[in-house]
Structure formats: C-alpha cells, structure tokens
Amino acid sequence: MVTKFKEKESIVTKFIDLILPEPLLRAAAELKYYNPTPIQELCIPWLLENAGDLIAVAQTGTGKTAAFGFPILNHTNIELAAVQTLILCPTRELCLQIHSDFTDFTRYMPRIKLAAVYGGASMQKQKDALKAGAQIVAGTPGRVYDLIRQNLLKLEQLTCLVLDEADEMLNMGFQEELFAILSCCPEARQTLLFSATMPQTVVKLADTFLKEPHQIGVADQQQGVGNILHYYYKVHARDKYLALKRIADMNPNIYGIIFCRTRHETQEIADKLQQDGYNADALHGDLSQGQRELVMNRFRSKYVRLLVATDVAARGLDVDDLSHIINYNLPTEPDLYIHRSGRTGRAGKKGISLSIIHSKEMTALQAIERRLGREIVFTRVPGGREICEKQLYNFIDMVERIEVDQEQIDSFLPNVYKKLSWMSREELIQRFVSVEFNRFLSYYKNLNDLDVVTDGAKKADKSTFQFKTFRLGIGKADAVTKREIMRYINQLRVTRSIEIGQIEIYDKHLLIELDSTYEYQLLKAIPRVKFKGKAISISSVESSLSRKSKSAYKGRKSR
Ligand code: AMP
C-alpha cells in the first residue's frame, strides 16, 4: 500500500558528513558535490541503513542519480562478478547519463564494473560488458528483457532493482516489459522506485512489486529546481544598475521579475529603467490596490517585460512563463531565494535565476548554495561588444520575421524606392541597421567590463578557466567533422576567442568541452544559429570527457 507522503527533517548538511567510503567521498568532492541536494539528504542516509523498498518522488535535475547511486555503490560486493543492481530507465539518453554518472562516482573504485544496455545500438558491446562481470547494469526495459530472454543478462545475484523515472517508463508503454522483468528478479531484493509524478499507474506498479515501501517526497519548492540555471555576477556595489541594464540588453526578449529589498529601491530601479527606455514597472507595498492590479495586468499581458518587485508584493502574482528572475539584492533568507527562483523554470520550461552581487555578499551566496544544494555559477557581465552583436542579430531576426502588409504599403513603395535608389544594397542595409542600432553602439562604445575579478570569481580569469561539457544535437548522421564544429563555435562569437577542449562525435549527438564561463551565452546562442541549415539543440552535461587528450584542440582555433 502506498501511504501518505511524509517529510523528513534534514539530517546532514555536508556531503563529507555522509557515512560513505573514502573513494566515494573523494569522487563526490571532485564532482563538486559539496552539499547533498534535498533528495540526497533524505535518501542517502536512509538507504545506507535500510535494505527495505523505497519510493521517492523526484524529478530529473534534483540529484536523484547520486541519491541512489552512492548507497548502491557502498553496498556492492566487489568480489562478486555478477549483476547485483539493475537500473531500469525509459530512454537511451537517460541510460547513458546514468552510466556516465556512475562512471564518475566510481573513478576511485576500479573493481566496480558497469554496463549500459539500450536499444538501437549493437548488442555485441553490451554483451561483452555483461560477460566481463558487470555488477551494475543500467538499461532500457526492451533491451533488458531481450537480454534476459537470451540468458545473457542473469539476475540470480540481483540484490537491488531501481525503477528510474517510473512514470515515464509507463507513459512510454513499457508496462509489459517491466512486469516481465520484475517477475524474473529474485524475491529477496530491494526495489527503489523514483518518479517525478505518482499517477495511478505508478501507484499500482508499486503496490504490486514493492513491499511496505518507505516514502520520500521533496518539498514542492524544490520541484523544478533542475530546470533552473543559477548564475551570479560580481560587480562593485555602484555598478549594480549598469550590470542590470547589460543583462536586460543581452536578453532582448526577457520577461522577468527583478527582486529588490526595499520599496524605495524598487521604485527607484523601475523609474531608472523606464527613463532608459525599458518596459519596466514597480510593484511594492506603497501602491494602492488599483495601482497594483494595473501593474500586474500590464505585466501579465507582457506589455511590461521587467517587473521590479519586493518579495512581499510579488507573492500574489502567479505567472508561469517567466524567462528570468534577477536578484538585484540577495534575499535575507536562503529560503526566499528558492522561492524567488522557483517562479521561473515552471511547467517544464527552462528558467534562469541571476544574482548581481558585490564582494561582501559572497558569504550570503554560499549560504544560499548550501540550502539550494547546487552551485550558483559565476558568469561575466556581458561586454559591450557582445551586447551590440546580440541586439543586432535580434533586430535582423525581427526583420526576417516581420509580416509585410502588402496592401497597405504598396502605394508608398514607388516613392520610397525612388528616394533610396542612389544607394547600393550594402549602403542601404548599413543605414537601416544603424537606425535601430546606433543607440547601443554609442552607449557601449568604450565602456569597461564591470566584473570584479577576485579569487571567488576566478573562473572569469582566462588562465584558470574550467571546461564544461555540452551535448549538441548533431552527430555523424549530419556528417559533422571536428574542424567544422570548431569553426561553428568560433563563429558564434560568444567571446573574442573561446577555449575548446575535447570533442567526441556520436551518431546523433556530440559532446564538446567549452570554457564554462560562457555556459549561459552558449546555451542561448547555439539554438539560434543553424549548422548546415539545421537547428542544434544544446544541453550541459555534468560529467567531463575522458582526460586522455586534454588539450587536443588548444591552439587550433580557426580564428
Ligand atoms: P540528476 O537529478 O541525477 O540528473 O542530477 C542533476 C544534476 O545535478 C547532475 O548534473 C548532477 O551532477 C548534479 N548534482 C547531483 N548531486 C549534486 C550535488 N550534491 N551537488 C551539486 N550538483 C549535484
């Protein structure tokens, strides 16, 4: 029976406080898992001490792989070369992700052997991995069942079965395979069910196959956390407003809330933004009910794109599709930050939470990171050149998309053509772009960078940059070469010259290491710039590529 969900008090606050073997703690530290995420705080200690079944409601992005991964690795018998844990998941991508996460977790556990088995790929490699004595297998239900039937995947020694994204597996029609696989597993096993939602189908699955499961739910405010990217800018206190303007200019289609602490500051920032030509307004406690409603309606209808608000005033506002939350000031309480940022990244969409801080706020930022269970990543305030470029291309996009009302405009055109006939096509384009663009060019001409670069913000320093791995949705099927992809990245011009690390090209996607400082800009730029006429999807991948040829592409930039 599935009983009512109950919340548990937090037990630990640091990863190193978990009673885990040293190789796992070392790997966690290298992965920068300094603090357990809420789901890890609840799952890891319980799983370390209990062999019973578990249901955990957790979405992707909450750190659930480590929540079950670390205890499973702790319990794995390295002397036994047989499958001890089977992790079932709905897609090949998730299967590879789990495999890659476990590879990271076991970097100091060389005797642990892993296998990933999924459809649409050759069986031979997967069979070899099983034969080599894999103790932990991640797989999609169809392929796992095939391998069980061929007696290539043997489950006699299985002690733990994980159903990851159980709701998705059922949604994708894997019910039959799941029931068949579950019936092949030994009775005396532990079953862990992870699911983002608990529809009746999942409850029924749990009722049938789990025994008196312990239940873990994670507070609502943490849901969707994985959809939100958290960044901070570090500037002098006097430059905060300038940084805010740059952020707004860098995101021409921004629709967000700027949080300030006081009513006075809220009004002041909104006034300044209005004077500077932004569609902004203020929402705070000094407004009458009528004024409040007017502002909220203008914001809901997206006439106002930037709402400057205090925490209290924004409470009554329910808007689902905000692109950004900007913390002009950090909130006094870490929970308020979670509340603020939880207003973006809703309904399955990606959201961005940005904080503009000065040097003295680093401690407050770290307290928020601890509560959030995630790193808030340093990023640079966009430079004038980047912003001008962004605005220019946004303008050109608008021109491309605009619908011409032929009927209305036809009668004026002959005279317009005549008047402009003395100009060449190039000249015409230059002038027409300048009409819109001169404002930005003249404002940003000769403006300095705003970042305060100190130890805490050293990722901005070129000599100490870090690579981050990105997954791009193009691969061998698109006949892409490493040289072409480097040229493409350079042409994006997210910065003057971006460091490129390793590139691994697969059938339908590729992994590429790029300077992590520009993650935000890359995530925004790549989907907009086509490669050989194809739009490319991009996501960041937490694990790094193997280090065998670390600086393979250093010094081979195409620019
Ligand atoms: P998952 O929900 O397992 O897909 O994890 C989401 C992302 O969070 C992954 O990229 C993990 O590497 C990362 N992650 C997991 N646990 C932690 C942690 N304790 N601290 C920081 N990042 C984490």
Coordinates of N, CA, C and O and ligand atoms in Angstrom, one line a residue, residues 15 32-37 40 59-66 101 373-375 542, ligand 1:
F15 N 28.3 16.9 2.2 CA 28.5 15.6 1.7 C 29.4 14.8 2.5 O 29.2 13.6 2.7
K32 N 32.4 18.2 -7.2 CA 31.9 19.5 -6.5 C 30.5 19.2 -5.9 O 29.7 20.1 -5.9
Y33 N 30.3 18.0 -5.4 CA 29.0 17.8 -4.6 C 29.4 18.1 -3.2 O 29.7 17.3 -2.4
Y34 N 29.4 19.4 -2.9 CA 29.8 19.8 -1.5 C 28.7 19.6 -0.5 O 28.9 19.2 0.6
N35 N 27.5 19.9 -1.0 CA 26.3 19.7 -0.1 C 25.3 18.7 -0.8 O 25.1 18.9 -2.0
P36 N 24.7 17.8 0.0 CA 23.7 17.0 -0.6 C 22.5 17.8 -1.1 O 22.2 18.8 -0.4
T37 N 21.9 17.4 -2.2 CA 20.7 18.1 -2.6 C 19.6 17.5 -1.6 O 19.8 16.5 -1.0
Q40 N 19.0 13.9 -1.9 CA 20.1 13.1 -1.4 C 20.1 13.1 0.2 O 20.4 12.1 0.8
Q59 N 12.2 14.7 -9.5 CA 12.3 14.9 -10.9 C 13.8 14.9 -11.3 O 14.7 15.0 -10.5
T60 N 14.0 14.7 -12.6 CA 15.4 14.8 -13.1 C 15.9 16.2 -12.8 O 15.2 17.2 -12.9
G61 N 17.2 16.2 -12.4 CA 17.8 17.5 -12.1 C 17.8 17.7 -10.6 O 18.4 18.7 -10.1
T62 N 17.2 16.8 -9.8 CA 17.2 17.0 -8.4 C 18.4 16.3 -7.7 O 18.6 16.4 -6.5
G63 N 19.2 15.6 -8.5 CA 20.4 14.9 -7.9 C 20.0 13.5 -7.5 O 20.6 12.8 -6.7
K64 N 19.0 12.9 -8.2 CA 18.5 11.6 -7.7 C 19.4 10.5 -8.1 O 19.5 9.5 -7.4
T65 N 20.2 10.6 -9.2 CA 21.1 9.5 -9.6 C 22.1 9.2 -8.4 O 22.4 8.1 -8.1
A66 N 22.6 10.3 -7.9 CA 23.6 10.2 -6.8 C 22.8 9.7 -5.5 O 23.4 9.0 -4.7
D101 N 27.2 9.0 -15.1 CA 27.3 9.4 -13.7 C 28.0 8.3 -12.8 O 28.8 8.6 -12.0
G373 N 21.5 23.4 -2.5 CA 22.1 22.1 -2.9 C 22.6 22.1 -4.3 O 22.8 21.1 -4.9
R374 N 22.9 23.3 -4.8 CA 23.5 23.4 -6.1 C 24.5 24.5 -6.1 O 24.3 25.5 -5.3
E375 N 25.4 24.4 -7.1 CA 26.3 25.6 -7.2 C 25.6 26.7 -8.0 O 24.9 26.5 -8.9
E542 N 26.9 17.2 -16.9 CA 27.7 17.4 -15.7 C 29.1 16.7 -15.8 O 30.1 17.2 -15.3
Ligands
AMP1 P1 20.2 14.1 -11.6 O1 18.9 14.5 -11.0 O2 20.7 12.9 -11.0 O3 20.0 14.0 -13.1 O4 21.3 15.2 -11.3 C1 21.2 16.5 -11.8 C2 22.5 17.2 -11.8 O5 22.9 17.7 -10.5 C3 23.6 16.4 -12.3 O6 24.3 17.1 -13.3 C4 24.5 16.1 -11.1 O7 25.9 16.0 -11.5 C5 24.2 17.3 -10.3 N1 24.3 17.0 -8.8 C6 23.9 15.9 -8.2 N2 24.1 16.0 -6.9 C7 24.7 17.1 -6.7 C8 25.2 17.8 -5.5 N3 25.1 17.2 -4.3 N4 25.8 19.0 -5.6 C9 25.9 19.6 -6.9 N5 25.5 19.0 -8.0 C10 24.9 17.8 -7.9

